[in-house]
Amino acid sequence: MVRGDAREEVLLPAALKLFARHGVSGTSLQMIADELGVSKAAVYHHHHTKESIVLAVLWPAFEQVAALVERVGSLPAGGARRRALVEGLAEQAVTHRQLYAVMLRDVAVPALVASEPRLAAPFAVLRRELQPDHEPATAPLRVAMFLAGLVAPAGDPEIAQLSDEQLRRGIVDVGERLLDLG
Amino acid sequence: MVRGDAREEVLLPAALKLFARHGVSGTSLQMIADELGVSKAAVYHHHHTKESIVLAVLWPAFEQVAALVERVGSLPAGGARRRALVEGLAEQAVTHRQLYAVMLRDVAVPALVASEPRLAAPFAVLRRELQPDHEPATAPLRVAMFLAGLVAPAGDPEIAQLSDEQLRRGIVDVGERLLDLG
């Protein structure tokens, strides 16, 4: 009997493949085990829930956000730092656009971020750092709408037709309009 | 024995109450049945899945979007119609902000819209009608980011602190910045 392998570097690509084919909600731990040719217990040994697998699949993308937040900390606060953040986030949205499109079509991002302190902390910094200097009452709304807009349209067929360069330029354009970039 | 009631006008408020308390993902058909004092079969008679209940709870909000899209059809196409749409959507986001905050914290909206033709059709019109006249390459992205931003930040604690008037004004402000309103 061929014994399968449920190590992380095998499990996560197999899970992503099933998520792309069946959606996250249509994929079970049993299906992931079947895809790997292992028992459900072997999968369970690494991840007790599907949500844990979803988080692990998305983790590299979120880690880049944390690294970006740390990197721009050396820039002077204000417009220049906001511009660097927006450009970094646009770059990131382009790099991970396929991942986002697969995952975010049926994963609720606010719940995911709130569920995981390692995600929540850099996002709190990001929200604070992106705030434009003027109109304090609506500034948090403009930031929240910009961040929501980064990930939510990933599955939109019209957005899927944009080239990487159009997507990057479009996100920076929206950032300029909403966030008073320096 | 007191017999419970699973009619829609009793079921939906009970479901919303449980969604607010436990999240959508933490609420089961059985819990809804228990809350109503009926059997799970009685709930199943009306809704075969939790997703169907989620859709029914959100339906009044989505119906208003469809009505808005129909109403602005009498205005001349272009900036004036876009402004009427943005103002209507801002009004709607304020009216349903508690509903959005409860539901959207763990419901993935793109999947919900795609799953239901009665939702998808008005949203397709909305996406087309909101497109600004200039910069056609990034126009769909600006529209998608605006629409994502309408609902996604509803659960954000910072946004929850805004007054209704600040929320309404903030959404119109973002619409003005992104959509070349007339």
CSV table of C-alpha atoms in Angstrom, one decimal:
chain,number,residue,atom,x,y,z
A,1,MET,CA,0.0,0.0,0.0
A,2,VAL,CA,1.2,3.4,-1.0
A,3,ARG,CA,1.3,5.6,2.1
A,4,GLY,CA,0.5,9.3,1.6
A,5,ASP,CA,2.1,12.2,3.2
A,6,ALA,CA,0.4,14.9,5.2
A,7,ARG,CA,3.3,17.2,5.8
A,8,GLU,CA,2.5,20.9,5.5
A,9,GLU,CA,4.3,21.4,2.2
A,10,VAL,CA,2.2,18.7,0.6
A,11,LEU,CA,-1.0,19.3,2.5
A,12,LEU,CA,-1.3,23.1,1.8
A,13,PRO,CA,-1.0,22.9,-2.1
A,14,ALA,CA,-3.4,19.9,-2.1
A,15,ALA,CA,-5.9,21.9,0.0
A,16,LEU,CA,-5.6,25.0,-2.3
A,17,LYS,CA,-6.2,22.8,-5.3
A,18,LEU,CA,-9.4,21.5,-3.8
A,19,PHE,CA,-10.5,25.0,-2.6
A,20,ALA,CA,-10.1,26.2,-6.2
A,21,ARG,CA,-12.2,23.3,-7.6
A,22,HIS,CA,-14.9,23.0,-4.9
A,23,GLY,CA,-14.7,26.3,-3.0
A,24,VAL,CA,-13.6,26.4,0.6
A,25,SER,CA,-17.1,25.6,1.9
A,26,GLY,CA,-17.4,22.6,-0.5
A,27,THR,CA,-14.1,21.1,0.7
A,28,SER,CA,-13.9,18.9,3.8
A,29,LEU,CA,-10.9,17.5,5.8
A,30,GLN,CA,-11.9,14.1,4.5
A,31,MET,CA,-11.6,15.3,0.9
A,32,ILE,CA,-8.1,16.7,1.7
A,33,ALA,CA,-7.1,13.4,3.2
A,34,ASP,CA,-8.4,11.5,0.2
A,35,GLU,CA,-6.5,13.9,-2.2
A,36,LEU,CA,-3.3,13.1,-0.2
A,37,GLY,CA,-4.0,9.4,0.1
A,38,VAL,CA,-3.9,9.5,3.9
A,39,SER,CA,-6.3,9.0,6.7
A,40,LYS,CA,-8.4,11.8,8.1
A,41,ALA,CA,-6.5,11.3,11.4
A,42,ALA,CA,-3.2,12.1,9.6
A,43,VAL,CA,-4.6,15.4,8.5
A,44,TYR,CA,-6.1,16.0,11.9
A,45,HIS,CA,-2.7,15.5,13.4
A,46,HIS,CA,-1.6,18.8,11.7
A,47,HIS,CA,-4.9,20.8,11.6
A,48,HIS,CA,-7.9,20.2,13.8
A,49,THR,CA,-10.2,22.3,11.6
A,50,LYS,CA,-10.6,23.4,8.0
A,51,GLU,CA,-10.3,27.1,9.3
A,52,SER,CA,-6.8,26.3,10.5
A,53,ILE,CA,-5.9,25.0,6.9
A,54,VAL,CA,-7.5,28.1,5.4
A,55,LEU,CA,-5.4,30.3,7.7
A,56,ALA,CA,-2.2,28.3,6.8
A,57,VAL,CA,-2.8,28.7,3.1
A,58,LEU,CA,-3.3,32.4,3.4
A,59,TRP,CA,-0.5,32.9,5.9
A,60,PRO,CA,2.4,33.8,3.5
A,61,ALA,CA,0.3,36.6,2.0
A,62,PHE,CA,-0.6,38.0,5.5
A,63,GLU,CA,3.1,37.6,6.6
A,64,GLN,CA,4.1,40.0,3.8
A,65,VAL,CA,1.7,42.6,5.1
A,66,ALA,CA,3.3,42.3,8.5
A,67,ALA,CA,6.8,42.6,6.9
A,68,LEU,CA,5.6,45.7,4.9
A,69,VAL,CA,4.3,47.4,8.0
A,70,GLU,CA,7.6,46.8,9.7
A,71,ARG,CA,9.7,48.0,6.7
A,72,VAL,CA,7.9,51.3,6.3
A,73,GLY,CA,8.4,52.1,10.0
A,74,SER,CA,11.8,53.6,9.0
A,75,LEU,CA,10.1,56.2,6.8
A,76,PRO,CA,8.9,59.5,8.2
A,77,ALA,CA,5.3,59.3,9.3
A,78,GLY,CA,2.7,60.9,6.9
A,79,GLY,CA,2.2,61.0,3.2
A,80,ALA,CA,5.5,59.3,2.2
A,81,ARG,CA,4.9,56.4,4.5
A,82,ARG,CA,1.3,56.1,3.4
A,83,ARG,CA,2.4,56.0,-0.2
A,84,ALA,CA,5.0,53.3,0.5
A,85,LEU,CA,2.2,51.2,2.3
A,86,VAL,CA,-0.2,51.7,-0.6
A,87,GLU,CA,2.4,50.7,-3.2
A,88,GLY,CA,3.4,47.7,-1.1
A,89,LEU,CA,-0.2,46.6,-0.7
A,90,ALA,CA,-0.8,47.0,-4.4
A,91,GLU,CA,2.3,44.9,-5.1
A,92,GLN,CA,1.1,42.3,-2.7
A,93,ALA,CA,-2.4,42.1,-4.2
A,94,VAL,CA,-0.9,41.5,-7.6
A,95,THR,CA,1.5,38.8,-6.3
A,96,HIS,CA,-1.3,36.9,-4.6
A,97,ARG,CA,-4.2,37.7,-6.9
A,98,GLN,CA,-4.9,34.0,-7.8
A,99,LEU,CA,-4.7,33.0,-4.1
A,100,TYR,CA,-7.0,35.8,-3.1
A,101,ALA,CA,-9.5,34.9,-5.9
A,102,VAL,CA,-9.7,31.3,-4.9
A,103,MET,CA,-9.8,31.8,-1.2
A,104,LEU,CA,-11.8,35.0,-0.7
A,105,ARG,CA,-14.7,33.9,-2.8
A,106,ASP,CA,-16.0,32.1,0.3
A,107,VAL,CA,-13.9,33.2,3.2
A,108,ALA,CA,-15.1,36.1,5.3
A,109,VAL,CA,-11.9,38.1,5.9
A,110,PRO,CA,-12.9,40.2,9.0
A,111,ALA,CA,-13.7,37.0,10.9
A,112,LEU,CA,-10.4,35.5,9.8
A,113,VAL,CA,-8.4,38.5,10.9
A,114,ALA,CA,-10.3,38.8,14.2
A,115,SER,CA,-9.7,35.1,14.9
A,116,GLU,CA,-6.0,35.3,14.8
A,117,PRO,CA,-3.9,37.7,16.9
A,118,ARG,CA,-0.9,37.3,14.6
A,119,LEU,CA,-3.1,38.8,11.8
A,120,ALA,CA,-4.9,41.3,13.9
A,121,ALA,CA,-1.8,43.1,15.2
A,122,PRO,CA,-0.2,44.2,11.9
A,123,PHE,CA,-3.6,45.1,10.5
A,124,ALA,CA,-4.2,47.4,13.5
A,125,VAL,CA,-0.9,49.2,12.7
A,126,LEU,CA,-1.8,49.3,9.0
A,127,ARG,CA,-5.2,50.9,9.8
A,128,ARG,CA,-3.6,53.5,12.0
A,129,GLU,CA,-0.7,54.3,9.6
A,130,LEU,CA,-2.9,54.7,6.5
A,131,GLN,CA,-5.1,57.4,8.0
A,132,PRO,CA,-5.0,60.6,6.1
A,133,ASP,CA,-4.2,63.7,8.1
A,134,HIS,CA,-7.4,65.6,7.3
A,135,GLU,CA,-11.1,65.1,8.0
A,136,PRO,CA,-10.5,62.9,11.1
A,137,ALA,CA,-14.2,61.8,11.3
A,138,THR,CA,-14.3,59.9,8.0
A,139,ALA,CA,-10.6,59.0,7.9
A,140,PRO,CA,-11.1,55.5,9.4
A,141,LEU,CA,-13.9,54.8,7.0
A,142,ARG,CA,-11.7,55.7,4.0
A,143,VAL,CA,-8.9,53.4,5.3
A,144,ALA,CA,-11.4,50.6,6.0
A,145,MET,CA,-12.9,50.9,2.5
A,146,PHE,CA,-9.5,51.0,0.9
A,147,LEU,CA,-8.4,47.8,2.8
A,148,ALA,CA,-11.7,46.0,2.1
A,149,GLY,CA,-11.3,46.9,-1.6
A,150,LEU,CA,-7.9,45.4,-1.8
A,151,VAL,CA,-9.1,41.8,-1.2
A,152,ALA,CA,-12.9,41.7,-1.8
A,153,PRO,CA,-12.9,42.2,-5.6
A,154,ALA,CA,-10.3,39.5,-6.2
A,155,GLY,CA,-13.0,37.0,-7.3
A,156,ASP,CA,-14.8,39.5,-9.6
A,157,PRO,CA,-14.6,38.3,-13.2
A,158,GLU,CA,-14.2,41.9,-14.5
A,159,ILE,CA,-11.3,42.5,-12.2
A,160,ALA,CA,-9.8,39.2,-13.3
A,161,GLN,CA,-9.5,40.6,-16.8
A,162,LEU,CA,-7.1,43.4,-15.7
A,163,SER,CA,-3.4,42.9,-16.3
A,164,ASP,CA,-1.2,42.8,-13.3
A,165,GLU,CA,0.1,46.3,-14.2
A,166,GLN,CA,-3.5,47.6,-14.5
A,167,LEU,CA,-4.4,46.1,-11.1
A,168,ARG,CA,-1.3,47.6,-9.5
A,169,ARG,CA,-1.9,51.0,-11.0
A,170,GLY,CA,-5.6,50.9,-10.2
A,171,ILE,CA,-5.0,50.1,-6.5
A,172,VAL,CA,-2.4,52.9,-6.2
A,173,ASP,CA,-4.9,55.3,-8.0
A,174,VAL,CA,-7.6,54.4,-5.5
A,175,GLY,CA,-5.1,54.9,-2.6
A,176,GLU,CA,-4.2,58.3,-4.0
A,177,ARG,CA,-7.9,59.3,-4.2
A,178,LEU,CA,-8.7,58.1,-0.7
A,179,LEU,CA,-5.7,58.5,1.5
A,180,ASP,CA,-4.0,61.9,0.7
A,181,LEU,CA,-0.7,60.3,-0.4
A,182,GLY,CA,2.4,62.5,-0.2
B,1,MET,CA,-46.9,21.1,25.7
B,2,VAL,CA,-46.3,24.5,24.2
B,3,ARG,CA,-45.9,24.2,20.5
B,4,GLY,CA,-43.4,26.6,18.9
B,5,ASP,CA,-43.8,28.5,15.6
B,6,ALA,CA,-41.4,28.3,12.7
B,7,ARG,CA,-43.1,30.8,10.4
B,8,GLU,CA,-40.7,33.1,8.6
B,9,GLU,CA,-41.6,36.2,10.6
B,10,VAL,CA,-40.7,34.4,13.8
B,11,LEU,CA,-37.8,32.3,12.4
B,12,LEU,CA,-35.8,35.1,10.9
B,13,PRO,CA,-35.6,37.4,14.0
B,14,ALA,CA,-34.7,34.4,16.1
B,15,ALA,CA,-31.9,33.4,13.6
B,16,LEU,CA,-30.6,37.0,13.6
B,17,LYS,CA,-30.5,37.0,17.4
B,18,LEU,CA,-28.4,33.8,17.4
B,19,PHE,CA,-26.2,35.0,14.6
B,20,ALA,CA,-25.5,38.2,16.7
B,21,ARG,CA,-24.7,36.1,19.7
B,22,HIS,CA,-22.7,33.1,18.2
B,23,GLY,CA,-21.8,34.3,14.8
B,24,VAL,CA,-23.2,32.7,11.6
B,25,SER,CA,-20.7,29.9,11.6
B,26,GLY,CA,-21.4,29.2,15.3
B,27,THR,CA,-25.2,28.9,14.8
B,28,SER,CA,-26.8,25.6,13.6
B,29,LEU,CA,-30.3,24.8,12.4
B,30,GLN,CA,-30.7,22.8,15.6
B,31,MET,CA,-30.0,25.9,17.7
B,32,ILE,CA,-32.5,27.9,15.7
B,33,ALA,CA,-35.1,25.2,16.3
B,34,ASP,CA,-34.3,25.2,20.0
B,35,GLU,CA,-34.6,29.0,20.2
B,36,LEU,CA,-38.1,28.7,18.6
B,37,GLY,CA,-39.1,25.7,20.7
B,38,VAL,CA,-39.8,23.6,17.6
B,39,SER,CA,-38.3,20.5,16.1
B,40,LYS,CA,-35.4,20.7,13.6
B,41,ALA,CA,-37.8,19.2,11.0
B,42,ALA,CA,-40.1,22.2,11.5
B,43,VAL,CA,-37.2,24.6,10.6
B,44,TYR,CA,-36.2,22.3,7.7
B,45,HIS,CA,-39.7,22.6,6.3
B,46,HIS,CA,-38.9,26.2,5.6
B,47,HIS,CA,-35.2,26.2,5.0
B,48,HIS,CA,-33.1,23.2,4.1
B,49,THR,CA,-29.8,25.0,4.8
B,50,LYS,CA,-28.4,27.7,7.1
B,51,GLU,CA,-27.3,29.5,3.9
B,52,SER,CA,-30.9,29.8,2.9
B,53,ILE,CA,-31.7,31.4,6.3
B,54,VAL,CA,-28.7,33.8,5.9
B,55,LEU,CA,-30.0,34.8,2.5
B,56,ALA,CA,-33.5,35.3,3.9
B,57,VAL,CA,-32.2,37.5,6.7
B,58,LEU,CA,-30.2,39.7,4.3
B,59,TRP,CA,-32.9,39.7,1.7
B,60,PRO,CA,-34.7,43.0,2.6
B,61,ALA,CA,-31.4,44.9,2.4
B,62,PHE,CA,-30.6,43.4,-1.0
B,63,GLU,CA,-34.1,44.1,-2.2
B,64,GLN,CA,-33.5,47.8,-1.5
B,65,VAL,CA,-30.5,47.7,-3.8
B,66,ALA,CA,-32.6,46.3,-6.6
B,67,ALA,CA,-35.3,48.9,-6.0
B,68,LEU,CA,-32.6,51.7,-6.0
B,69,VAL,CA,-31.2,50.4,-9.3
B,70,GLU,CA,-34.7,50.5,-10.8
B,71,ARG,CA,-35.5,53.9,-9.4
B,72,VAL,CA,-32.4,55.7,-10.8
B,73,GLY,CA,-33.1,54.3,-14.2
B,74,SER,CA,-35.3,57.3,-14.9
B,75,LEU,CA,-32.4,59.7,-14.4
B,76,PRO,CA,-30.1,60.6,-17.3
B,77,ALA,CA,-27.1,58.3,-17.5
B,78,GLY,CA,-23.8,59.6,-16.2
B,79,GLY,CA,-22.7,61.6,-13.2
B,80,ALA,CA,-26.2,62.5,-11.9
B,81,ARG,CA,-27.3,58.9,-11.9
B,82,ARG,CA,-24.0,57.8,-10.3
B,83,ARG,CA,-24.5,60.4,-7.5
B,84,ALA,CA,-28.1,59.1,-6.9
B,85,LEU,CA,-26.8,55.6,-6.7
B,86,VAL,CA,-24.0,56.5,-4.3
B,87,GLU,CA,-26.4,58.5,-2.1
B,88,GLY,CA,-28.9,55.6,-2.1
B,89,LEU,CA,-26.3,53.1,-1.2
B,90,ALA,CA,-25.0,55.3,1.6
B,91,GLU,CA,-28.5,55.6,2.9
B,92,GLN,CA,-28.9,51.8,2.7
B,93,ALA,CA,-25.6,51.1,4.5
B,94,VAL,CA,-26.8,53.4,7.3
B,95,THR,CA,-30.2,51.8,7.5
B,96,HIS,CA,-28.8,48.3,7.7
B,97,ARG,CA,-25.6,48.9,9.5
B,98,GLN,CA,-26.5,46.7,12.5
B,99,LEU,CA,-27.6,43.9,10.2
B,100,TYR,CA,-24.4,44.2,8.1
B,101,ALA,CA,-22.2,44.2,11.2
B,102,VAL,CA,-23.8,41.0,12.5
B,103,MET,CA,-24.0,39.1,9.3
B,104,LEU,CA,-21.0,40.1,7.4
B,105,ARG,CA,-18.5,39.4,10.0
B,106,ASP,CA,-18.6,35.8,8.9
B,107,VAL,CA,-20.5,35.6,5.6
B,108,ALA,CA,-18.5,35.9,2.4
B,109,VAL,CA,-20.5,38.4,0.3
B,110,PRO,CA,-19.2,37.5,-3.2
B,111,ALA,CA,-20.1,33.9,-2.7
B,112,LEU,CA,-23.6,34.9,-1.5
B,113,VAL,CA,-24.2,37.2,-4.4
B,114,ALA,CA,-22.9,34.6,-6.9
B,115,SER,CA,-25.1,31.9,-5.4
B,116,GLU,CA,-28.4,33.7,-6.0
B,117,PRO,CA,-29.5,35.0,-9.4
B,118,ARG,CA,-32.0,37.4,-7.8
B,119,LEU,CA,-29.0,39.1,-6.2
B,120,ALA,CA,-26.5,38.8,-9.0
B,121,ALA,CA,-28.7,40.6,-11.6
B,122,PRO,CA,-29.2,44.0,-9.8
B,123,PHE,CA,-25.5,44.0,-8.7
B,124,ALA,CA,-24.4,43.5,-12.4
B,125,VAL,CA,-26.5,46.6,-13.3
B,126,LEU,CA,-25.1,48.5,-10.3
B,127,ARG,CA,-21.5,47.7,-11.3
B,128,ARG,CA,-22.1,48.9,-14.9
B,129,GLU,CA,-24.0,52.1,-13.9
B,130,LEU,CA,-21.4,53.2,-11.3
B,131,GLN,CA,-18.5,53.2,-13.8
B,132,PRO,CA,-16.9,56.6,-14.1
B,133,ASP,CA,-16.6,57.9,-17.7
B,134,HIS,CA,-12.8,58.3,-17.7
B,135,GLU,CA,-9.9,55.9,-17.4
B,136,PRO,CA,-11.8,52.8,-18.6
B,137,ALA,CA,-9.0,50.4,-17.6
B,138,THR,CA,-9.2,51.0,-13.9
B,139,ALA,CA,-12.9,52.0,-13.7
B,140,PRO,CA,-14.2,48.5,-12.9
B,141,LEU,CA,-11.7,48.3,-10.1
B,142,ARG,CA,-12.8,51.6,-8.6
B,143,VAL,CA,-16.4,50.4,-8.7
B,144,ALA,CA,-15.6,47.0,-7.2
B,145,MET,CA,-13.5,48.7,-4.4
B,146,PHE,CA,-16.3,51.1,-3.7
B,147,LEU,CA,-18.9,48.3,-3.5
B,148,ALA,CA,-16.6,46.1,-1.4
B,149,GLY,CA,-16.0,49.0,0.9
B,150,LEU,CA,-19.8,49.6,1.5
B,151,VAL,CA,-20.3,46.3,3.3
B,152,ALA,CA,-16.9,44.9,4.4
B,153,PRO,CA,-16.1,47.5,7.1
B,154,ALA,CA,-19.5,47.1,8.9
B,155,GLY,CA,-18.0,44.9,11.6
B,156,ASP,CA,-14.9,47.2,12.2
B,157,PRO,CA,-15.1,48.6,15.8
B,158,GLU,CA,-13.7,51.9,14.6
B,159,ILE,CA,-16.4,52.3,12.0
B,160,ALA,CA,-19.0,51.2,14.6
B,161,GLN,CA,-18.2,54.4,16.5
B,162,LEU,CA,-19.2,56.7,13.6
B,163,SER,CA,-22.6,58.3,13.9
B,164,ASP,CA,-25.1,57.4,11.1
B,165,GLU,CA,-24.5,60.9,9.6
B,166,GLN,CA,-20.7,60.5,9.6
B,167,LEU,CA,-21.1,57.0,8.0
B,168,ARG,CA,-23.5,58.4,5.3
B,169,ARG,CA,-21.3,61.4,4.6
B,170,GLY,CA,-18.1,59.3,4.6
B,171,ILE,CA,-19.5,56.9,2.0
B,172,VAL,CA,-20.7,59.7,-0.2
B,173,ASP,CA,-17.2,61.3,0.2
B,174,VAL,CA,-15.5,58.0,-0.9
B,175,GLY,CA,-18.0,57.8,-3.8
B,176,GLU,CA,-17.1,61.3,-4.9
B,177,ARG,CA,-13.4,60.5,-4.8
B,178,LEU,CA,-13.7,57.2,-6.7
B,179,LEU,CA,-16.5,57.6,-9.1
B,180,ASP,CA,-16.5,61.1,-10.7
B,181,LEU,CA,-19.9,62.0,-9.5
B,182,GLY,CA,-21.8,64.8,-11.4
